[in-house]
Amino acid sequence: MALPKLKAAACHLAPVFLSAYKTTEKTISFIHYAAAKSAKLVVFPESSIPGFPYWSSILAPSQGHDFFKQIARQSVYVDGEEIGAIRRAASRLGVMVSLGISEKVRYSSATLFNSNLIIGDNGQILVHHRKLMPTFFEKLTWSPGDGYGLRVADTKHGKIGALICGENTNPLARYALMAQGEQVHISTWPAIWPTRLPKKGETGPAVGNYDNVKSNTTRAAAHCFEAKCFGIQCAGFLDEANIEGIAAMTEDPQQTRKILSSYPQALTQFLDPDGQVIDSHAFTLMGARRTAAWLDNEEGILLATLDLNKCVEGKQYHDVVGGYQRLDVFSLQINRRRLRPATFKDQDPDPPIPVEKQKDQKDLGLEASLQRALKVHD
């Protein structure tokens, strides 16, 4: 039996600055747009709701307290209203959604996780992954996750897995998904990655700064080549409104604007099982359509059709979890227990979060805003 073809949409999206509700509203509008283009999988960037903590890359920790309070306030519960609205939209439209969030938990007022959800076309959460280890300055915002979400969603459109940003550098995390037959790999990224501040007189990014554009593609392409799978490399977009929002909360807004504007924006693109970039169709918010290899300096949606039959031939040469592996020599064990601060003997296991079919008042507000937020163009 032939493998399916999957039409996927990668959303190069800027959040509404530190607003979970408004970014959810925007997210649903993008889901509608992609569904109208016949996409069956809609992918969003790392920490797309409510946004990525770029401030921690350019400010001293002692200057970040107000930012942390804001992102803690605007982070979302997996069983909360925002995710509920997105799940209902996915169910009504019959599309799968991969969504990066800053997740808060019921047992703490300040413990946050950098998480990614894969939501099925029936609205059910298929994979709930928390980033194993926050990278560099992310440790000022997020706690380490666990192995619970190292799972592949086995869907009628293919076997879909996801890792967040620097996790795509971790060969064991990647192998864990390969070993489950992954056919489509989602890698999510922030828009910029400052590791050095510009010195006086420097007009571009700081000399010696980490090259996120090159490095992201290298990692995503390597995984596709090793796993013989398709890749969806989905990055956020840092727009002027977000730069201004961050700048307004700092002591030197002009310098903050200058610094944040100097770094190159990461790419959103599709990769084939050889790790090569796929030409795709790009749709911008102004309705323009063009053939493009990637999106970087403008907000929009990239669409491509992935023929999973192309995942087969390369495995005849190098199937690193099968015919090209020595299972008698190497062994990998993965702990997929969800970690909790305490175990209470009278506590029932977590039940699945139901998808409510009816529209509540908030959903009605979201639906009514779709025409204002994003028009669907041919």
Short mmCIF file of C-alpha atoms in Angstrom, two decimals:
data_model
loop_
_atom_site.label_atom_id
_atom_site.label_comp_id
_atom_site.label_asym_id
_atom_site.label_seq_id
_atom_site.Cartn_x
_atom_site.Cartn_y
_atom_site.Cartn_z
CA MET A 1 0.00 0.00 0.00
CA ALA A 2 1.34 3.42 -0.94
CA LEU A 3 2.12 5.90 1.81
CA PRO A 4 0.01 9.08 2.02
CA LYS A 5 0.74 12.56 0.75
CA LEU A 6 0.48 15.30 3.37
CA LYS A 7 -0.23 18.95 2.62
CA ALA A 8 1.34 20.95 5.42
CA ALA A 9 1.42 24.62 6.40
CA ALA A 10 4.25 26.24 8.37
CA CYS A 11 3.25 29.53 9.98
CA HIS A 12 5.98 32.18 10.19
CA LEU A 13 4.10 34.08 12.85
CA ALA A 14 4.75 36.97 15.22
CA PRO A 15 2.73 36.80 18.46
CA VAL A 16 0.77 39.73 19.77
CA PHE A 17 3.26 40.98 22.37
CA LEU A 18 2.70 39.13 25.64
CA SER A 19 -1.01 38.58 25.06
CA ALA A 20 -2.13 34.96 25.21
CA TYR A 21 -5.71 35.78 24.22
CA LYS A 22 -4.87 37.96 21.22
CA THR A 23 -2.18 35.55 20.03
CA THR A 24 -4.68 32.69 20.33
CA GLU A 25 -7.09 34.74 18.24
CA LYS A 26 -4.35 35.23 15.62
CA THR A 27 -3.37 31.56 15.76
CA ILE A 28 -6.91 30.44 15.01
CA SER A 29 -7.07 32.85 12.08
CA PHE A 30 -3.91 31.26 10.65
CA ILE A 31 -5.42 27.79 11.14
CA HIS A 32 -8.49 28.88 9.16
CA TYR A 33 -6.30 30.34 6.42
CA ALA A 34 -4.25 27.14 6.11
CA ALA A 35 -7.33 24.92 6.19
CA ALA A 36 -8.84 26.99 3.37
CA LYS A 37 -5.71 26.09 1.36
CA SER A 38 -6.39 22.37 2.02
CA ALA A 39 -3.59 21.96 4.58
CA LYS A 40 -4.03 18.94 6.87
CA LEU A 41 -1.22 19.87 9.27
CA VAL A 42 -0.65 23.44 10.52
CA VAL A 43 2.62 24.12 12.35
CA PHE A 44 3.49 27.04 14.63
CA PRO A 45 6.88 28.14 16.05
CA GLU A 46 8.52 27.67 19.42
CA SER A 47 6.67 29.37 22.28
CA SER A 48 4.28 30.91 19.77
CA ILE A 49 1.83 31.62 22.59
CA PRO A 50 2.46 34.08 24.18
CA GLY A 51 5.93 34.63 22.66
CA PHE A 52 9.62 33.96 23.19
CA PRO A 53 11.66 35.65 26.02
CA TYR A 54 14.13 37.52 23.79
CA TRP A 55 14.77 40.02 26.58
CA SER A 56 16.72 37.42 28.55
CA SER A 57 19.33 37.35 25.77
CA ILE A 58 20.19 41.05 25.99
CA LEU A 59 19.42 42.10 29.58
CA ALA A 60 21.07 41.19 32.86
CA PRO A 61 18.98 38.78 34.99
CA SER A 62 18.41 41.54 37.54
CA GLN A 63 16.60 43.54 34.83
CA GLY A 64 14.21 40.77 33.83
CA HIS A 65 11.85 40.47 36.78
CA ASP A 66 8.97 42.44 35.26
CA PHE A 67 9.31 40.50 32.01
CA PHE A 68 9.15 37.21 33.89
CA LYS A 69 6.02 38.30 35.77
CA GLN A 70 4.40 39.14 32.44
CA ILE A 71 5.29 35.90 30.67
CA ALA A 72 4.22 33.89 33.72
CA ARG A 73 0.88 35.70 33.68
CA GLN A 74 0.41 35.18 29.94
CA SER A 75 1.62 31.57 29.71
CA VAL A 76 -1.19 29.06 29.16
CA TYR A 77 -2.50 25.90 30.79
CA VAL A 78 -2.80 22.88 28.53
CA ASP A 79 -6.32 22.39 29.90
CA GLY A 80 -7.05 26.13 29.73
CA GLU A 81 -9.31 28.30 27.59
CA GLU A 82 -6.76 29.22 24.93
CA ILE A 83 -5.73 25.66 24.11
CA GLY A 84 -9.38 24.58 24.35
CA ALA A 85 -10.32 27.11 21.65
CA ILE A 86 -7.51 25.93 19.37
CA ARG A 87 -8.47 22.29 19.86
CA ARG A 88 -12.08 23.04 18.95
CA ALA A 89 -10.92 24.91 15.84
CA ALA A 90 -8.77 21.93 14.82
CA SER A 91 -11.73 19.57 15.33
CA ARG A 92 -14.22 21.74 13.41
CA LEU A 93 -11.82 22.22 10.49
CA GLY A 94 -10.47 18.66 10.49
CA VAL A 95 -6.81 19.67 10.65
CA MET A 96 -3.88 18.69 12.84
CA VAL A 97 -2.02 21.46 14.68
CA SER A 98 1.50 21.56 16.10
CA LEU A 99 1.75 24.44 18.56
CA GLY A 100 4.59 25.85 20.65
CA ILE A 101 3.53 27.35 23.98
CA SER A 102 4.93 28.69 27.20
CA GLU A 103 3.10 26.34 29.55
CA LYS A 104 2.16 27.01 33.15
CA VAL A 105 1.04 24.34 35.60
CA ARG A 106 -1.62 24.17 38.28
CA TYR A 107 0.79 23.23 41.07
CA SER A 108 2.90 26.39 40.88
CA SER A 109 2.43 30.10 40.21
CA ALA A 110 5.83 30.47 38.52
CA THR A 111 7.02 27.12 37.13
CA LEU A 112 6.89 27.32 33.33
CA PHE A 113 7.79 24.88 30.57
CA ASN A 114 8.75 25.40 26.95
CA SER A 115 6.23 22.98 25.45
CA ASN A 116 4.92 21.74 22.12
CA LEU A 117 1.53 20.15 21.49
CA ILE A 118 0.51 18.00 18.54
CA ILE A 119 -3.28 18.18 18.30
CA GLY A 120 -5.18 15.68 16.16
CA ASP A 121 -7.85 16.54 13.60
CA ASN A 122 -10.44 15.46 16.16
CA GLY A 123 -9.12 17.98 18.69
CA GLN A 124 -7.42 15.39 20.90
CA ILE A 125 -3.90 16.09 22.20
CA LEU A 126 -1.73 13.40 20.64
CA VAL A 127 1.64 14.55 21.99
CA HIS A 128 2.39 16.89 24.90
CA HIS A 129 6.14 17.50 25.00
CA ARG A 130 8.09 19.69 27.40
CA LYS A 131 11.54 20.73 26.22
CA LEU A 132 14.05 18.48 27.94
CA MET A 133 16.51 21.24 28.76
CA PRO A 134 16.10 25.01 28.34
CA THR A 135 18.99 26.42 26.34
CA PHE A 136 21.36 29.15 27.58
CA PHE A 137 19.35 32.21 28.70
CA GLU A 138 16.05 30.26 28.45
CA LYS A 139 16.85 28.86 31.91
CA LEU A 140 15.77 32.25 33.32
CA THR A 141 12.22 31.49 32.14
CA TRP A 142 11.64 27.76 31.75
CA SER A 143 12.23 24.64 33.83
CA PRO A 144 13.63 21.37 32.43
CA GLY A 145 10.97 19.07 31.06
CA ASP A 146 10.87 15.26 30.96
CA GLY A 147 10.74 12.38 28.52
CA TYR A 148 6.95 11.98 28.56
CA GLY A 149 6.55 13.77 25.24
CA LEU A 150 9.22 11.88 23.29
CA ARG A 151 6.46 10.34 21.24
CA VAL A 152 5.45 10.21 17.58
CA ALA A 153 1.83 10.84 16.60
CA ASP A 154 0.74 7.94 14.40
CA THR A 155 -1.89 9.56 12.18
CA LYS A 156 -3.63 8.72 8.90
CA HIS A 157 -1.41 11.39 7.30
CA GLY A 158 1.83 9.89 8.57
CA LYS A 159 3.95 9.51 11.70
CA ILE A 160 4.69 12.99 13.02
CA GLY A 161 7.21 14.00 15.70
CA ALA A 162 8.50 17.31 17.04
CA LEU A 163 11.47 18.68 18.94
CA ILE A 164 12.03 22.21 20.15
CA CYS A 165 15.03 24.30 19.02
CA GLY A 166 18.23 23.05 20.65
CA GLU A 167 16.76 19.58 21.21
CA ASN A 168 17.48 19.06 17.53
CA THR A 169 21.15 19.03 18.56
CA ASN A 170 20.53 16.10 20.92
CA PRO A 171 21.21 12.84 19.01
CA LEU A 172 19.47 10.67 21.62
CA ALA A 173 16.27 12.72 21.61
CA ARG A 174 16.25 12.61 17.82
CA TYR A 175 16.93 8.86 17.80
CA ALA A 176 14.01 8.34 20.19
CA LEU A 177 11.68 9.72 17.51
CA MET A 178 13.42 7.89 14.66
CA ALA A 179 12.95 4.61 16.56
CA GLN A 180 9.17 5.15 16.43
CA GLY A 181 9.10 5.33 12.63
CA GLU A 182 8.96 9.13 12.32
CA GLN A 183 8.15 10.26 8.77
CA VAL A 184 7.62 14.00 9.33
CA HIS A 185 9.86 15.86 11.77
CA ILE A 186 8.85 19.27 13.09
CA SER A 187 11.61 21.49 14.46
CA THR A 188 10.57 24.80 16.03
CA TRP A 189 12.73 27.88 16.62
CA PRO A 190 12.72 31.47 17.90
CA ALA A 191 13.08 34.35 15.42
CA ILE A 192 16.53 35.46 16.60
CA TRP A 193 19.22 34.02 18.86
CA PRO A 194 21.49 36.69 20.39
CA THR A 195 24.60 35.34 22.14
CA ARG A 196 26.72 38.51 21.95
CA LEU A 197 25.79 42.17 22.16
CA PRO A 198 26.96 44.57 19.43
CA LYS A 199 29.83 46.82 20.42
CA LYS A 200 29.91 50.54 19.78
CA GLY A 201 30.20 51.20 16.07
CA GLU A 202 28.82 47.80 15.01
CA THR A 203 25.76 48.25 12.80
CA GLY A 204 24.87 44.59 12.22
CA PRO A 205 24.73 41.62 14.59
CA ALA A 206 27.56 41.35 17.07
CA VAL A 207 30.80 39.94 15.70
CA GLY A 208 31.04 36.28 16.73
CA ASN A 209 27.31 35.93 17.39
CA TYR A 210 25.84 32.44 16.99
CA ASP A 211 24.68 31.90 13.40
CA ASN A 212 21.13 30.70 14.02
CA VAL A 213 20.14 30.74 10.35
CA LYS A 214 22.92 28.38 9.28
CA SER A 215 22.86 26.27 12.43
CA ASN A 216 19.09 25.68 12.43
CA THR A 217 19.12 24.42 8.86
CA THR A 218 22.19 22.26 9.48
CA ARG A 219 20.47 20.50 12.39
CA ALA A 220 17.10 20.14 10.65
CA ALA A 221 18.72 18.83 7.46
CA ALA A 222 20.90 16.38 9.37
CA HIS A 223 17.87 14.85 11.07
CA CYS A 224 15.99 14.51 7.78
CA PHE A 225 19.00 12.83 6.15
CA GLU A 226 19.58 10.45 9.07
CA ALA A 227 15.90 9.59 9.64
CA LYS A 228 14.99 9.63 5.91
CA CYS A 229 12.02 11.81 6.81
CA PHE A 230 10.56 15.14 5.74
CA GLY A 231 11.31 18.20 7.85
CA ILE A 232 9.18 21.20 8.75
CA GLN A 233 11.48 23.89 10.08
CA CYS A 234 9.20 26.51 11.64
CA ALA A 235 10.55 29.72 13.20
CA GLY A 236 8.90 32.68 14.83
CA PHE A 237 8.93 36.19 13.38
CA LEU A 238 10.08 39.20 15.41
CA ASP A 239 8.08 42.16 14.14
CA GLU A 240 8.28 45.86 15.00
CA ALA A 241 5.40 45.62 17.47
CA ASN A 242 7.23 42.98 19.54
CA ILE A 243 10.51 44.90 19.38
CA GLU A 244 8.70 48.02 20.53
CA GLY A 245 6.91 46.12 23.30
CA ILE A 246 10.20 44.79 24.68
CA ALA A 247 11.97 48.12 24.26
CA ALA A 248 9.28 50.02 26.15
CA MET A 249 9.94 47.89 29.23
CA THR A 250 13.70 48.60 29.30
CA GLU A 251 15.76 51.49 30.65
CA ASP A 252 17.15 52.40 27.21
CA PRO A 253 14.41 51.73 24.62
CA GLN A 254 16.39 53.16 21.72
CA GLN A 255 19.36 50.87 22.36
CA THR A 256 17.08 47.87 22.85
CA ARG A 257 15.37 48.52 19.51
CA LYS A 258 18.74 48.81 17.81
CA ILE A 259 20.04 45.56 19.32
CA LEU A 260 16.95 43.44 18.61
CA SER A 261 16.70 44.74 15.05
CA SER A 262 20.31 43.87 14.25
CA TYR A 263 20.02 40.06 14.35
CA PRO A 264 19.05 37.95 11.31
CA GLN A 265 15.61 36.35 11.36
CA ALA A 266 15.46 32.55 11.36
CA LEU A 267 14.01 30.61 8.44
CA THR A 268 10.75 28.74 8.06
CA GLN A 269 11.09 26.08 5.35
CA PHE A 270 10.44 22.48 4.29
CA LEU A 271 13.14 19.83 3.81
CA ASP A 272 13.04 16.51 1.96
CA PRO A 273 14.44 13.15 3.19
CA ASP A 274 17.83 14.07 1.71
CA GLY A 275 17.91 17.25 3.79
CA GLN A 276 17.37 19.48 0.75
CA VAL A 277 15.12 22.55 0.85
CA ILE A 278 11.77 22.14 -0.94
CA ASP A 279 10.31 24.92 -3.07
CA SER A 280 6.98 25.85 -1.51
CA HIS A 281 4.11 28.30 -1.90
CA ALA A 282 4.32 31.35 0.35
CA PHE A 283 1.26 33.40 1.30
CA THR A 284 1.80 36.74 3.02
CA LEU A 285 -0.70 38.66 5.12
CA MET A 286 -1.26 41.05 2.22
CA GLY A 287 -2.56 38.18 0.13
CA ALA A 288 0.47 37.83 -2.13
CA ARG A 289 1.35 34.35 -3.33
CA ARG A 290 4.68 33.25 -4.73
CA THR A 291 6.98 30.25 -5.00
CA ALA A 292 9.56 30.44 -2.23
CA ALA A 293 12.15 28.25 -0.58
CA TRP A 294 11.60 29.88 2.81
CA LEU A 295 10.14 32.75 4.81
CA ASP A 296 12.32 34.96 7.00
CA ASN A 297 11.78 38.73 7.01
CA GLU A 298 8.00 38.79 6.59
CA GLU A 299 5.07 37.17 8.30
CA GLY A 300 3.14 34.55 6.37
CA ILE A 301 2.37 30.90 5.71
CA LEU A 302 4.42 28.42 3.71
CA LEU A 303 2.65 25.43 2.14
CA ALA A 304 4.07 22.24 0.65
CA THR A 305 2.87 18.74 -0.19
CA LEU A 306 5.01 15.97 1.31
CA ASP A 307 4.94 12.63 -0.50
CA LEU A 308 5.87 10.16 2.23
CA ASN A 309 6.73 7.51 -0.36
CA LYS A 310 9.99 9.42 -0.77
CA CYS A 311 10.96 8.32 2.76
CA VAL A 312 11.48 4.73 1.56
CA GLU A 313 14.38 4.53 -0.87
CA GLY A 314 16.98 6.11 1.41
CA LYS A 315 16.30 3.50 4.09
CA GLN A 316 17.54 0.84 1.69
CA TYR A 317 20.97 2.41 2.14
CA HIS A 318 20.93 3.70 5.73
CA ASP A 319 18.06 2.74 8.03
CA VAL A 320 19.67 3.76 11.31
CA VAL A 321 16.92 2.15 13.42
CA GLY A 322 16.70 -1.03 11.36
CA GLY A 323 18.86 -2.60 8.69
CA TYR A 324 21.76 -0.21 9.26
CA GLN A 325 21.80 -0.52 13.05
CA ARG A 326 23.54 -3.04 15.33
CA LEU A 327 20.90 -3.66 17.95
CA ASP A 328 23.16 -6.28 19.54
CA VAL A 329 25.85 -3.62 20.10
CA PHE A 330 23.85 -0.51 21.03
CA SER A 331 20.93 -0.13 23.42
CA LEU A 332 18.94 2.99 24.33
CA GLN A 333 16.50 3.24 27.24
CA ILE A 334 14.11 6.21 27.47
CA ASN A 335 12.20 7.24 30.60
CA ARG A 336 8.81 8.56 29.45
CA ARG A 337 7.25 9.08 32.89
CA ARG A 338 5.72 12.51 33.50
CA LEU A 339 7.56 14.09 36.42
CA ARG A 340 5.54 15.72 39.22
CA PRO A 341 6.55 17.45 42.46
CA ALA A 342 4.77 14.84 44.60
CA THR A 343 2.73 11.66 44.32
CA PHE A 344 -0.46 11.55 46.36
CA LYS A 345 -1.83 8.08 47.09
CA ASP A 346 -5.47 9.17 46.65
CA GLN A 347 -4.78 10.93 43.36
CA ASP A 348 -6.37 9.48 40.22
CA PRO A 349 -4.32 9.31 37.01
CA ASP A 350 -4.72 12.31 34.73
CA PRO A 351 -7.79 11.72 32.53
CA PRO A 352 -7.76 12.88 28.88
CA ILE A 353 -8.86 16.49 28.49
CA PRO A 354 -12.21 16.35 26.62
CA VAL A 355 -12.88 18.47 23.56
CA GLU A 356 -16.04 20.48 24.12
CA LYS A 357 -18.02 20.69 20.91
CA GLN A 358 -20.09 23.73 21.76
CA LYS A 359 -18.82 27.25 21.21
CA ASP A 360 -18.43 29.24 24.38
CA GLN A 361 -18.51 33.03 24.44
CA LYS A 362 -14.74 33.29 24.00
CA ASP A 363 -14.83 31.05 20.92
CA LEU A 364 -17.54 33.23 19.43
CA GLY A 365 -15.30 36.24 19.92
CA LEU A 366 -12.41 34.43 18.27
CA GLU A 367 -14.51 33.32 15.33
CA ALA A 368 -15.94 36.79 14.80
CA SER A 369 -12.44 38.26 14.67
CA LEU A 370 -11.21 35.96 11.89
CA GLN A 371 -12.41 38.13 9.07
CA ARG A 372 -10.79 41.16 10.66
CA ALA A 373 -7.52 39.40 11.46
CA LEU A 374 -6.76 37.61 8.21
CA LYS A 375 -8.64 37.44 4.90
CA VAL A 376 -8.37 34.28 2.83
CA HIS A 377 -7.05 35.05 -0.65
CA ASP A 378 -6.95 32.80 -3.69
#
